[in-house]
Coordinates of C-alpha atoms in Angstrom, one line a residue:
Chain A
X1 CA 4.2 -25.7 -6.8
X2 CA 7.0 -24.8 -4.4
X3 CA 7.2 -21.0 -4.4
X4 CA 10.6 -19.4 -4.8
X5 CA 11.9 -15.9 -4.6
X6 CA 12.4 -15.8 -0.8
X7 CA 15.9 -17.1 -0.9
X8 CA 18.3 -14.3 0.1
X9 CA 21.4 -15.4 -1.7
X10 CA 23.7 -12.5 -2.8
X11 CA 25.4 -13.2 -6.1
X12 CA 26.1 -11.3 -9.3
X13 CA 23.2 -12.4 -11.4
X14 CA 22.9 -12.4 -15.2
X15 CA 21.0 -9.4 -16.6
X16 CA 18.7 -8.8 -19.5
X17 CA 21.6 -6.9 -21.2
X18 CA 23.9 -9.9 -20.8
X19 CA 21.3 -12.0 -22.6
X20 CA 20.8 -9.4 -25.3
X21 CA 24.6 -9.4 -25.9
X22 CA 24.4 -13.2 -26.1
X23 CA 21.7 -12.9 -28.8
X24 CA 24.1 -11.0 -31.0
X25 CA 26.8 -13.6 -30.4
X26 CA 24.8 -16.7 -31.2
X27 CA 23.4 -15.3 -34.5
X28 CA 24.3 -17.5 -37.4
X29 CA 25.4 -20.5 -35.3
X30 CA 22.4 -21.3 -33.2
X31 CA 19.1 -21.6 -35.0
X32 CA 16.4 -19.0 -34.4
X33 CA 13.7 -21.5 -33.5
X34 CA 10.1 -20.5 -34.0
X35 CA 7.3 -21.0 -31.4
X36 CA 5.0 -23.7 -32.7
X37 CA 1.3 -23.7 -32.0
X38 CA 0.5 -27.3 -31.1
X39 CA -3.0 -28.3 -32.1
X40 CA -3.0 -31.5 -30.0
X41 CA -1.8 -29.5 -27.0
X42 CA -5.0 -27.6 -26.5
X43 CA -3.5 -24.1 -26.2
X44 CA 0.1 -25.0 -25.6
X45 CA 2.8 -23.7 -27.9
X46 CA 6.3 -25.3 -28.2
X47 CA 9.8 -23.8 -28.4
X48 CA 11.6 -26.7 -30.2
X49 CA 15.2 -26.5 -29.1
X50 CA 15.6 -30.1 -30.2
X51 CA 16.1 -28.6 -33.7
X52 CA 19.4 -26.9 -32.8
X53 CA 22.6 -28.3 -34.3
X54 CA 23.7 -31.1 -32.0
X55 CA 20.1 -31.4 -30.9
X56 CA 19.7 -29.2 -27.8
X57 CA 19.6 -25.6 -26.6
X58 CA 23.2 -26.1 -25.3
X59 CA 24.8 -24.6 -28.4
X60 CA 23.5 -21.2 -27.3
X61 CA 25.5 -21.0 -24.1
X62 CA 28.5 -22.8 -25.5
X63 CA 28.7 -20.3 -28.4
X64 CA 28.3 -17.3 -26.2
X65 CA 30.9 -18.5 -23.6
X66 CA 33.4 -19.1 -26.4
X67 CA 32.7 -15.7 -27.9
X68 CA 33.2 -14.0 -24.5
X69 CA 36.7 -15.4 -24.0
X70 CA 39.5 -12.9 -24.5
X71 CA 41.0 -13.5 -27.9
X72 CA 44.3 -15.0 -26.6
X73 CA 42.5 -17.4 -24.2
X74 CA 40.0 -18.4 -26.9
X75 CA 42.9 -19.1 -29.3
X76 CA 44.3 -21.6 -26.8
X77 CA 41.2 -23.6 -26.8
X78 CA 38.4 -24.8 -24.5
X79 CA 37.7 -27.9 -22.3
X80 CA 34.8 -29.4 -20.5
X81 CA 33.9 -32.7 -18.8
X82 CA 30.3 -33.1 -19.7
X83 CA 29.5 -36.2 -21.6
X84 CA 26.0 -35.1 -22.5
X85 CA 24.5 -32.5 -24.8
X86 CA 26.9 -29.8 -23.6
X87 CA 30.0 -31.6 -24.8
X88 CA 28.8 -31.8 -28.4
X89 CA 27.6 -28.2 -28.3
X90 CA 30.9 -27.0 -27.1
X91 CA 32.7 -29.0 -29.8
X92 CA 30.4 -27.5 -32.4
X93 CA 30.9 -23.9 -31.1
X94 CA 34.7 -24.4 -30.9
X95 CA 34.9 -25.8 -34.4
X96 CA 32.9 -22.9 -35.8
X97 CA 35.7 -20.5 -34.7
X98 CA 38.5 -22.9 -35.4
X99 CA 39.7 -23.5 -31.9
X100 CA 40.7 -26.7 -30.1
X101 CA 38.1 -28.4 -27.9
X102 CA 38.9 -31.1 -25.4
X103 CA 36.2 -33.2 -23.7
X104 CA 37.0 -35.3 -20.7
X105 CA 34.6 -38.3 -20.6
X106 CA 34.2 -41.2 -18.3
X107 CA 35.5 -44.5 -19.8
X108 CA 32.0 -45.9 -19.5
X109 CA 30.4 -43.3 -21.8
X110 CA 28.4 -44.8 -24.6
X111 CA 30.5 -45.2 -27.7
X112 CA 28.0 -43.3 -29.8
X113 CA 28.5 -40.2 -27.6
X114 CA 32.3 -40.5 -27.9
X115 CA 32.1 -40.9 -31.6
X116 CA 29.6 -38.0 -31.9
X117 CA 31.9 -35.7 -30.0
X118 CA 34.9 -36.7 -32.0
X119 CA 33.0 -36.3 -35.3
X120 CA 32.6 -32.6 -34.3
X121 CA 36.4 -32.3 -34.2
X122 CA 36.9 -32.5 -30.4
X123 CA 39.7 -34.4 -28.7
X124 CA 38.1 -36.9 -26.3
X125 CA 40.1 -37.9 -23.2
X126 CA 38.7 -41.0 -21.5
X127 CA 39.2 -41.3 -17.7
X128 CA 37.8 -43.2 -14.8
X129 CA 34.6 -41.5 -13.8
X130 CA 36.0 -40.2 -10.4
X131 CA 38.9 -38.5 -12.2
X132 CA 36.9 -36.3 -14.5
X133 CA 37.2 -33.0 -12.7
X134 CA 40.8 -33.4 -11.6
X135 CA 41.9 -34.5 -15.1
X136 CA 40.1 -31.6 -16.6
X137 CA 41.8 -29.1 -14.2
X138 CA 45.1 -30.7 -15.0
X139 CA 44.7 -30.6 -18.7
X140 CA 43.4 -27.0 -18.6
X141 CA 46.5 -25.9 -16.6
X142 CA 48.9 -27.8 -18.8
X143 CA 47.6 -26.6 -22.1
X144 CA 46.1 -23.3 -21.2
X145 CA 42.6 -24.4 -22.1
X146 CA 39.6 -22.5 -20.7
X147 CA 37.1 -24.6 -18.9
X148 CA 33.5 -24.0 -20.1
X149 CA 31.2 -25.9 -17.7
X150 CA 27.7 -26.9 -18.8
X151 CA 25.7 -24.5 -16.5
X152 CA 27.8 -23.1 -13.7
X153 CA 28.9 -20.1 -15.7
X154 CA 27.4 -16.6 -16.2
X155 CA 28.1 -16.6 -20.0
X156 CA 26.5 -20.0 -20.4
X157 CA 23.4 -18.9 -18.5
X158 CA 23.2 -15.7 -20.6
X159 CA 23.4 -17.8 -23.8
X160 CA 20.6 -20.1 -22.7
X161 CA 18.6 -17.0 -21.8
X162 CA 18.2 -16.2 -25.5
X163 CA 15.5 -18.9 -25.5
X164 CA 13.4 -16.7 -23.2
X165 CA 14.2 -13.6 -25.3
X166 CA 12.9 -15.3 -28.4
X167 CA 9.8 -16.6 -26.7
X168 CA 8.9 -13.0 -25.7
X169 CA 9.6 -11.7 -29.3
X170 CA 7.2 -14.3 -30.7
X171 CA 4.6 -14.3 -28.0
X172 CA 4.7 -11.0 -26.3
X173 CA 1.6 -11.7 -24.3
X174 CA 2.8 -15.1 -22.9
X175 CA 1.4 -15.9 -19.5
X176 CA 3.4 -19.0 -18.5
X177 CA 6.7 -20.4 -19.6
X178 CA 7.6 -24.0 -18.7
X179 CA 11.2 -25.0 -18.7
X180 CA 13.0 -28.2 -17.7
X181 CA 15.5 -28.0 -14.8
X182 CA 18.6 -30.1 -14.7
X183 CA 21.7 -28.1 -13.7
X184 CA 19.5 -25.0 -14.0
X185 CA 21.3 -23.1 -16.6
X186 CA 18.5 -23.0 -19.1
X187 CA 15.9 -22.2 -16.4
X188 CA 18.1 -19.4 -15.0
X189 CA 18.6 -17.8 -18.3
X190 CA 15.0 -18.1 -19.4
X191 CA 13.6 -16.8 -16.1
X192 CA 16.0 -13.8 -16.3
X193 CA 14.8 -12.8 -19.7
X194 CA 11.1 -13.5 -19.2
X195 CA 10.8 -11.8 -15.8
X196 CA 12.7 -8.8 -17.0
X197 CA 10.6 -8.2 -20.0
X198 CA 7.2 -9.4 -18.7
X199 CA 7.1 -9.6 -14.9
X200 CA 3.5 -10.7 -14.9
X201 CA 4.4 -13.9 -16.8
X202 CA 5.1 -17.0 -14.6
X203 CA 8.2 -19.1 -15.3
X204 CA 7.8 -22.6 -13.9
X205 CA 10.6 -25.2 -13.8
X206 CA 9.9 -28.8 -14.4
X207 CA 11.8 -31.8 -12.9
X208 CA 11.4 -35.6 -13.0
X209 CA 10.0 -37.0 -9.7
X210 CA 13.2 -39.1 -9.5
X211 CA 15.4 -36.0 -9.6
X212 CA 13.5 -33.2 -7.9
X213 CA 16.6 -31.8 -6.3
X214 CA 16.0 -28.3 -7.6
X215 CA 12.6 -28.3 -5.8
X216 CA 14.4 -29.4 -2.6
X217 CA 17.2 -26.9 -3.1
X218 CA 14.8 -24.0 -3.5
X219 CA 12.9 -25.1 -0.4
X220 CA 16.1 -25.5 1.6
X221 CA 17.8 -22.4 0.4
X222 CA 21.0 -24.3 -0.4
X223 CA 22.0 -26.8 -3.1
X224 CA 20.6 -30.2 -2.3
X225 CA 22.2 -33.1 -4.1
X226 CA 20.2 -36.3 -4.5
X227 CA 22.1 -39.5 -4.2
X228 CA 23.2 -40.7 -7.6
X229 CA 21.5 -44.0 -7.3
X230 CA 18.2 -42.1 -6.8
X231 CA 18.6 -39.4 -9.5
X232 CA 19.8 -42.0 -12.0
X233 CA 16.5 -43.8 -11.9
X234 CA 14.8 -41.2 -14.1
X235 CA 14.8 -41.7 -17.8
X236 CA 15.5 -38.0 -18.2
X237 CA 19.3 -38.3 -18.3
X238 CA 19.7 -34.6 -19.1
X239 CA 17.9 -33.6 -15.8
X240 CA 19.8 -35.7 -13.3
X241 CA 22.4 -33.1 -12.4
X242 CA 22.2 -30.9 -9.3
X243 CA 22.0 -27.1 -9.3
X244 CA 25.1 -25.0 -8.6
X245 CA 25.2 -22.1 -6.2
X246 CA 25.0 -19.8 -9.2
X247 CA 21.9 -21.4 -10.8
X248 CA 20.3 -21.7 -7.4
X249 CA 20.7 -18.0 -6.9
X250 CA 19.1 -17.2 -10.2
X251 CA 16.2 -19.6 -9.7
X252 CA 15.6 -18.4 -6.1
X253 CA 15.2 -14.9 -7.3
X254 CA 13.4 -15.4 -10.6
X255 CA 11.6 -18.7 -10.8
X256 CA 7.9 -18.8 -9.9
X257 CA 7.8 -22.5 -8.9
X258 CA 8.7 -26.1 -9.7
X259 CA 6.4 -28.9 -10.9
X260 CA 7.5 -32.5 -11.0
X261 CA 6.5 -35.1 -13.6
X262 CA 6.7 -38.9 -13.6
X263 CA 8.8 -40.9 -16.0
X264 CA 5.6 -42.5 -17.4
X265 CA 4.2 -39.0 -18.2
X266 CA 7.5 -38.2 -19.9
X267 CA 7.4 -41.4 -22.0
X268 CA 3.8 -40.8 -23.1
X269 CA 4.6 -37.2 -24.0
X270 CA 7.5 -38.3 -26.2
X271 CA 5.1 -40.4 -28.3
X272 CA 2.6 -37.6 -28.5
X273 CA 5.1 -35.1 -29.7
X274 CA 6.4 -37.4 -32.4
X275 CA 2.9 -38.3 -33.5
X276 CA 1.3 -34.9 -33.5
X277 CA 4.0 -32.2 -33.3
X278 CA 6.4 -34.0 -35.7
X279 CA 9.2 -33.5 -33.2
X280 CA 11.6 -36.0 -31.7
X281 CA 12.2 -35.0 -28.1
X282 CA 14.5 -36.7 -25.6
X283 CA 13.0 -37.4 -22.1
X284 CA 14.4 -34.2 -20.5
X285 CA 13.2 -32.3 -23.6
X286 CA 9.7 -33.6 -23.2
X287 CA 9.4 -32.9 -19.4
X288 CA 8.0 -29.4 -19.7
X289 CA 5.3 -30.5 -22.1
X290 CA 4.4 -33.4 -19.8
X291 CA 3.8 -30.8 -17.0
X292 CA 1.3 -29.1 -19.2
X293 CA -0.5 -32.3 -20.3
X294 CA -0.6 -33.9 -16.8
X295 CA -0.3 -31.2 -14.2
X296 CA -2.2 -28.3 -15.6
X297 CA -4.1 -27.8 -12.3
X298 CA -0.8 -27.0 -10.7
X299 CA 0.1 -24.3 -13.2
X300 CA -1.0 -20.7 -13.6
X301 CA -3.6 -20.3 -16.3
X302 CA -3.1 -18.5 -19.6
X303 CA -1.1 -18.6 -22.8
X304 CA 1.7 -21.1 -22.2
X305 CA 4.9 -22.0 -24.0
X306 CA 6.9 -25.1 -23.1
X307 CA 10.6 -25.4 -24.0
X308 CA 11.4 -28.7 -25.7
X309 CA 15.0 -28.5 -24.7
X310 CA 16.6 -31.4 -26.6
X311 CA 16.0 -34.3 -28.9
X312 CA 19.0 -36.7 -28.5
X313 CA 16.9 -39.8 -28.0
X314 CA 17.8 -43.5 -28.5
X315 CA 15.9 -44.5 -31.6
X316 CA 15.0 -47.8 -29.9
X317 CA 13.3 -45.8 -27.1
X318 CA 11.4 -43.7 -29.6
X319 CA 10.4 -46.9 -31.4
X320 CA 9.0 -48.4 -28.3
X321 CA 6.9 -45.3 -27.5
X322 CA 5.2 -45.2 -30.9
Chain B
X1 CA 17.9 -34.6 -64.7
X2 CA 15.3 -33.7 -67.3
X3 CA 15.9 -30.1 -68.3
X4 CA 12.8 -27.8 -68.4
X5 CA 12.3 -24.3 -69.5
X6 CA 11.6 -25.0 -73.2
X7 CA 7.9 -25.4 -72.9
X8 CA 6.2 -22.5 -74.6
X9 CA 2.9 -22.5 -72.7
X10 CA 1.4 -19.0 -72.3
X11 CA -0.4 -18.5 -69.1
X12 CA -0.5 -15.8 -66.4
X13 CA 2.2 -16.9 -64.0
X14 CA 2.5 -16.0 -60.4
X15 CA 5.0 -13.2 -59.7
X16 CA 7.4 -12.4 -56.9
X17 CA 5.1 -9.5 -55.9
X18 CA 2.3 -12.0 -55.6
X19 CA 4.4 -14.1 -53.2
X20 CA 5.4 -11.0 -51.2
X21 CA 1.8 -10.2 -50.8
X22 CA 1.2 -13.8 -49.6
X23 CA 4.0 -13.4 -47.1
X24 CA 2.1 -10.5 -45.5
X25 CA -1.2 -12.5 -45.4
X26 CA 0.2 -15.7 -43.8
X27 CA 2.0 -13.9 -41.0
X28 CA 0.6 -15.1 -37.6
X29 CA -1.1 -18.2 -39.0
X30 CA 1.7 -20.1 -40.8
X31 CA 4.9 -20.6 -38.8
X32 CA 8.0 -18.8 -40.0
X33 CA 10.1 -22.0 -40.1
X34 CA 13.9 -21.7 -39.9
X35 CA 16.4 -23.3 -42.2
X36 CA 18.2 -26.0 -40.1
X37 CA 21.8 -27.0 -40.7
X38 CA 21.8 -30.8 -40.7
X39 CA 25.0 -32.2 -39.4
X40 CA 24.4 -35.7 -40.6
X41 CA 23.5 -34.3 -44.1
X42 CA 27.0 -33.3 -44.9
X43 CA 26.3 -29.8 -46.1
X44 CA 22.5 -30.1 -46.6
X45 CA 20.2 -27.7 -44.8
X46 CA 16.5 -28.4 -44.2
X47 CA 13.4 -26.2 -44.4
X48 CA 11.1 -28.1 -42.0
X49 CA 7.5 -27.4 -43.2
X50 CA 6.4 -30.5 -41.3
X51 CA 6.3 -28.1 -38.3
X52 CA 3.4 -26.1 -39.7
X53 CA 0.1 -26.4 -37.9
X54 CA -1.7 -29.4 -39.5
X55 CA 1.8 -30.7 -40.4
X56 CA 2.5 -29.4 -43.9
X57 CA 3.3 -26.3 -46.0
X58 CA -0.3 -26.4 -47.2
X59 CA -1.5 -23.9 -44.6
X60 CA 0.4 -21.2 -46.5
X61 CA -1.5 -21.5 -49.7
X62 CA -4.8 -22.1 -48.0
X63 CA -4.4 -19.1 -45.8
X64 CA -3.5 -16.8 -48.6
X65 CA -6.3 -18.0 -50.9
X66 CA -8.9 -17.5 -48.1
X67 CA -7.4 -14.0 -47.5
X68 CA -7.6 -13.1 -51.2
X69 CA -11.3 -13.8 -51.5
X70 CA -13.6 -10.7 -51.6
X71 CA -15.1 -10.2 -48.2
X72 CA -18.6 -11.2 -49.2
X73 CA -17.4 -14.5 -50.8
X74 CA -15.1 -15.3 -47.9
X75 CA -18.0 -14.8 -45.5
X76 CA -20.0 -17.4 -47.4
X77 CA -17.3 -20.0 -46.8
X78 CA -15.0 -22.3 -48.7
X79 CA -15.0 -25.8 -50.0
X80 CA -12.4 -28.3 -51.3
X81 CA -12.3 -32.0 -52.2
X82 CA -8.8 -32.9 -51.1
X83 CA -8.6 -35.6 -48.5
X84 CA -5.0 -35.0 -47.8
X85 CA -2.9 -32.3 -46.1
X86 CA -4.7 -29.5 -48.0
X87 CA -8.1 -30.4 -46.5
X88 CA -6.9 -29.9 -42.9
X89 CA -4.9 -26.8 -43.9
X90 CA -8.0 -25.2 -45.4
X91 CA -10.1 -26.1 -42.4
X92 CA -7.5 -24.5 -40.2
X93 CA -7.3 -21.4 -42.3
X94 CA -11.0 -21.0 -42.5
X95 CA -11.5 -21.5 -38.7
X96 CA -8.9 -18.8 -38.1
X97 CA -11.1 -16.2 -39.8
X98 CA -14.3 -17.7 -38.6
X99 CA -15.8 -18.9 -41.9
X100 CA -17.4 -22.2 -42.9
X101 CA -15.3 -24.9 -44.5
X102 CA -16.8 -27.9 -46.3
X103 CA -14.5 -30.8 -47.3
X104 CA -15.8 -33.5 -49.7
X105 CA -14.1 -36.8 -49.0
X106 CA -14.4 -40.2 -50.5
X107 CA -16.3 -42.6 -48.3
X108 CA -13.2 -44.8 -48.2
X109 CA -11.0 -42.1 -46.6
X110 CA -9.2 -43.2 -43.4
X111 CA -11.3 -42.4 -40.4
X112 CA -8.4 -40.6 -38.8
X113 CA -8.3 -38.1 -41.6
X114 CA -12.1 -37.6 -41.4
X115 CA -11.8 -37.1 -37.6
X116 CA -8.9 -34.7 -38.0
X117 CA -10.7 -32.5 -40.5
X118 CA -13.8 -32.4 -38.4
X119 CA -11.7 -31.6 -35.3
X120 CA -10.6 -28.4 -37.1
X121 CA -14.2 -27.4 -37.4
X122 CA -14.9 -28.4 -41.0
X123 CA -18.0 -30.1 -42.3
X124 CA -17.0 -33.4 -43.9
X125 CA -19.3 -34.7 -46.7
X126 CA -18.6 -38.3 -47.6
X127 CA -19.3 -39.4 -51.2
X128 CA -18.4 -42.2 -53.6
X129 CA -14.9 -41.5 -54.9
X130 CA -16.1 -40.8 -58.5
X131 CA -18.5 -38.1 -57.3
X132 CA -16.1 -35.9 -55.5
X133 CA -15.7 -33.2 -58.1
X134 CA -19.4 -33.1 -59.1
X135 CA -20.6 -33.0 -55.5
X136 CA -18.2 -30.2 -54.7
X137 CA -19.4 -28.2 -57.6
X138 CA -23.0 -28.8 -56.6
X139 CA -22.5 -27.8 -53.0
X140 CA -20.4 -24.8 -54.0
X141 CA -23.3 -23.6 -56.2
X142 CA -26.0 -24.3 -53.7
X143 CA -24.3 -22.7 -50.8
X144 CA -22.3 -20.0 -52.4
X145 CA -19.0 -21.6 -51.2
X146 CA -15.7 -20.7 -52.9
X147 CA -13.7 -23.7 -54.1
X148 CA -10.1 -23.6 -53.0
X149 CA -8.3 -26.4 -54.8
X150 CA -5.0 -27.9 -53.5
X151 CA -2.7 -26.5 -56.2
X152 CA -4.5 -25.5 -59.3
X153 CA -4.9 -21.9 -58.2
X154 CA -2.7 -18.8 -58.4
X155 CA -3.3 -17.7 -54.8
X156 CA -2.4 -21.1 -53.5
X157 CA 0.8 -21.2 -55.6
X158 CA 1.7 -17.7 -54.3
X159 CA 1.2 -18.8 -50.7
X160 CA 3.4 -21.9 -51.2
X161 CA 6.0 -19.6 -52.8
X162 CA 6.6 -18.0 -49.4
X163 CA 8.7 -21.1 -48.6
X164 CA 11.1 -20.0 -51.3
X165 CA 11.1 -16.4 -50.1
X166 CA 12.0 -17.5 -46.6
X167 CA 14.8 -19.8 -47.8
X168 CA 16.4 -16.8 -49.7
X169 CA 16.0 -14.6 -46.6
X170 CA 17.9 -17.1 -44.4
X171 CA 20.4 -18.4 -47.0
X172 CA 20.9 -15.6 -49.5
X173 CA 23.8 -17.5 -51.2
X174 CA 21.9 -20.7 -51.7
X175 CA 22.9 -22.7 -54.8
X176 CA 20.4 -25.5 -55.0
X177 CA 16.8 -25.8 -53.7
X178 CA 15.2 -29.3 -53.7
X179 CA 11.5 -29.4 -53.6
X180 CA 9.0 -32.3 -53.8
X181 CA 6.6 -32.4 -56.7
X182 CA 3.0 -33.7 -56.4
X183 CA 0.5 -31.5 -58.0
X184 CA 3.3 -29.0 -58.4
X185 CA 1.9 -26.0 -56.3
X186 CA 4.8 -26.0 -53.9
X187 CA 7.4 -26.4 -56.6
X188 CA 5.8 -23.7 -58.7
X189 CA 5.8 -21.2 -55.9
X190 CA 9.2 -22.0 -54.7
X191 CA 10.7 -21.8 -58.2
X192 CA 9.0 -18.5 -58.8
X193 CA 10.5 -16.9 -55.6
X194 CA 14.0 -18.4 -55.9
X195 CA 14.5 -17.8 -59.6
X196 CA 13.3 -14.2 -59.3
X197 CA 15.6 -13.4 -56.4
X198 CA 18.6 -15.5 -57.3
X199 CA 18.5 -16.6 -61.0
X200 CA 21.9 -18.4 -60.5
X201 CA 20.4 -20.8 -58.0
X202 CA 18.9 -24.1 -59.3
X203 CA 15.5 -25.3 -58.3
X204 CA 15.2 -29.0 -58.7
X205 CA 11.9 -31.0 -58.3
X206 CA 11.9 -34.4 -56.7
X207 CA 9.4 -37.2 -57.5
X208 CA 9.0 -40.8 -56.5
X209 CA 9.9 -43.3 -59.3
X210 CA 6.4 -44.7 -59.0
X211 CA 4.8 -41.3 -59.8
X212 CA 7.2 -39.5 -62.1
X213 CA 4.4 -37.8 -64.0
X214 CA 5.8 -34.3 -63.7
X215 CA 9.1 -35.4 -65.3
X216 CA 7.1 -36.9 -68.2
X217 CA 4.8 -33.9 -68.4
X218 CA 7.8 -31.5 -68.6
X219 CA 9.3 -33.7 -71.3
X220 CA 6.0 -34.0 -73.3
X221 CA 5.1 -30.3 -72.9
X222 CA 1.6 -31.3 -71.7
X223 CA 0.1 -32.8 -68.6
X224 CA 0.8 -36.5 -68.5
X225 CA -1.3 -38.5 -66.0
X226 CA 0.0 -41.8 -64.8
X227 CA -2.5 -44.6 -64.3
X228 CA -3.8 -44.5 -60.7
X229 CA -2.8 -48.1 -60.2
X230 CA 0.8 -47.2 -61.0
X231 CA 1.1 -43.9 -59.1
X232 CA -0.6 -45.5 -56.1
X233 CA 2.3 -47.9 -55.7
X234 CA 4.5 -45.2 -54.1
X235 CA 4.5 -44.8 -50.4
X236 CA 4.6 -41.0 -50.9
X237 CA 0.8 -40.5 -50.9
X238 CA 1.2 -36.7 -51.1
X239 CA 3.1 -36.9 -54.4
X240 CA 0.7 -39.1 -56.4
X241 CA -1.3 -36.3 -58.0
X242 CA -0.8 -35.1 -61.5
X243 CA 0.2 -31.6 -62.4
X244 CA -2.4 -29.1 -63.7
X245 CA -2.0 -26.9 -66.7
X246 CA -1.2 -24.0 -64.4
X247 CA 1.5 -25.8 -62.4
X248 CA 3.0 -27.3 -65.6
X249 CA 3.3 -23.8 -67.0
X250 CA 5.2 -22.6 -63.9
X251 CA 7.5 -25.6 -63.8
X252 CA 8.2 -25.4 -67.5
X253 CA 9.3 -21.8 -67.2
X254 CA 11.1 -21.9 -63.9
X255 CA 12.2 -25.4 -62.7
X256 CA 15.8 -26.5 -63.5
X257 CA 15.1 -30.2 -63.5
X258 CA 13.5 -33.2 -61.9
X259 CA 15.2 -36.1 -60.0
X260 CA 13.4 -39.3 -59.1
X261 CA 13.9 -41.3 -55.9
X262 CA 12.9 -44.8 -54.9
X263 CA 10.5 -45.7 -52.2
X264 CA 13.4 -47.5 -50.3
X265 CA 15.4 -44.3 -50.4
X266 CA 12.4 -42.4 -49.0
X267 CA 12.0 -45.0 -46.2
X268 CA 15.6 -44.8 -45.2
X269 CA 15.5 -41.0 -45.2
X270 CA 12.5 -40.9 -42.9
X271 CA 14.5 -42.9 -40.3
X272 CA 17.6 -40.8 -40.7
X273 CA 15.6 -37.6 -40.3
X274 CA 14.0 -38.8 -37.1
X275 CA 17.3 -40.1 -35.7
X276 CA 19.6 -37.2 -36.5
X277 CA 17.4 -34.2 -37.4
X278 CA 14.8 -34.7 -34.7
X279 CA 12.1 -34.3 -37.4
X280 CA 9.2 -36.6 -38.3
X281 CA 8.7 -36.4 -42.0
X282 CA 6.0 -38.2 -44.1
X283 CA 7.2 -40.0 -47.2
X284 CA 6.5 -37.1 -49.6
X285 CA 8.1 -34.8 -47.1
X286 CA 11.3 -36.8 -47.1
X287 CA 11.6 -37.1 -50.9
X288 CA 13.8 -34.0 -51.5
X289 CA 16.2 -35.0 -48.7
X290 CA 16.4 -38.5 -50.3
X291 CA 17.4 -36.9 -53.6
X292 CA 20.4 -35.3 -51.8
X293 CA 21.4 -38.4 -49.9
X294 CA 21.2 -40.8 -52.8
X295 CA 21.4 -38.8 -56.1
X296 CA 23.9 -36.1 -55.4
X297 CA 25.7 -36.9 -58.6
X298 CA 22.6 -35.8 -60.5
X299 CA 22.4 -32.5 -58.7
X300 CA 24.2 -29.2 -59.2
X301 CA 26.9 -28.6 -56.7
X302 CA 26.8 -26.0 -53.9
X303 CA 24.9 -24.9 -50.9
X304 CA 21.7 -26.9 -50.8
X305 CA 18.4 -26.6 -49.0
X306 CA 15.8 -29.3 -49.1
X307 CA 12.1 -28.7 -48.3
X308 CA 10.7 -31.2 -45.8
X309 CA 7.2 -30.5 -47.0
X310 CA 5.1 -32.5 -44.5
X311 CA 5.1 -34.8 -41.5
X312 CA 1.7 -36.5 -41.4
X313 CA 3.1 -40.0 -41.0
X314 CA 1.5 -43.2 -39.7
X315 CA 3.2 -43.8 -36.4
X316 CA 3.4 -47.5 -37.2
X317 CA 5.4 -46.7 -40.3
X318 CA 7.8 -44.5 -38.4
X319 CA 8.1 -47.2 -35.8
X320 CA 9.0 -49.7 -38.5
X321 CA 11.7 -47.4 -39.9
X322 CA 13.5 -46.7 -36.6

């Protein structure tokens, strides 16, 4: 565990009130997931965000960010360049309020992701990978679209923080919350809610060994980016992204530590969750559970909840793990 | 659809107040499952009871039945002879209040089920299949244990009815509720809650073609038992059991109809639920969803919720369906 909290970054951090406002906004669109006792997990409980529409917690932040836009900007539509779970979540959130959503994707994106995003009513613009950001900026300016990034955004972080709020509602005496860290939006929001409501509880981030850039960033006090060829080794595609300045500031102030897990541990955990928790988790979604199963000695003791952050898994991979 | 409601059986049926009392009793032990919008289901929402501890709705009825025992009888312990989901649910409910649970199982029961029940603290007594009922009666008398059957019991039905109560809380304008029918306890409870709170909503039972004994029983006006060699053809092991007089009386008065599904439809639905709803369902648990996917023309129109009643699936079967 690398201890955090000593990093002196000054930035306007999300507050508990921001998260409470998000909880109002997401009602009816995001599912109020329960906390599941997991008999095979020997004291571990699960927060199954893989059950959200579009299969990940991302719908919370996307919905809240769309809701927070001034009415005239919202009416003009939104845009993003994620090709992962955030893209489908934003398309879903935009469709729910009847506004246009444009998703800029690399030409090499899997056709199933392109089709999935289109099926939710979004316009998909395919570009060479290096042009994603510039094309998004250009389209946003031309069409008056509001960019909603996957994690580098206060409203998105506040939306993801509702996961922490709900954990505290259901398990007020929780001692440890385990949360996967990719770009850090989920961990930032969850840590904000949990530490505000129960300072004695520990919030621990979980990363794949192959993409432990958040651990390094917290230790360095600045955003450390791992080379793409290194981070892309991990099976946990949702956790390959680096932090942003904003999420680093949140995690520095509010996260109690980081634990890393191996890809083999993640694979084994996916099979165990399917067999005995009746949940299909994607690799990034299983990471926090893997930390509990394989690294308990590195964790604080006590009543623990792990966030199963997503479930968009290649069926062939699941098949191979059963 | 075979219409019901014409069967004149007189029996003391479970009431909405009974179910409301059960809702109080199960709090904290059964999970308050959400209703999940299912994007791939084209308007269908899911009530994922496979997420309950021990993997099925059964914990609701078991918990309530244990809670309803007079204190002195409860202290002496409980007994059942189910080898399916009810056995583990009763063991779990008994352990939660610290009372003895004995489960009489056929010697031929799968060792994984025996081990699972023992792991929950129950005493498993193995007997020749034909002696299950007599041995249970003998043990109950000798040790003062209270028999808690899987469905032929008012408190069990009231407990299962909390599924219907929760569906109405989350989807007050529901038009159709689809519920699997095995022994009929779940369908009896759900129909009681739904028809009391929203008489305009239709509650439709779903059976496998190979075990359509509830359809026949409703048509005949008395409990029809299918030959074991016929009912045991279906993959949906949880739905092979016949109704009891008590569940037939409830279904006759309160169910709007029965739809049957094929085993192939069930198999296909298990794969679809894993791939796009991130849920592992057992065959009986997938039956109501299969009715929606394959027999929509036989169903009333409108906003529909299907109960995914359980998820205790052989991992090899899931693997073969992915």
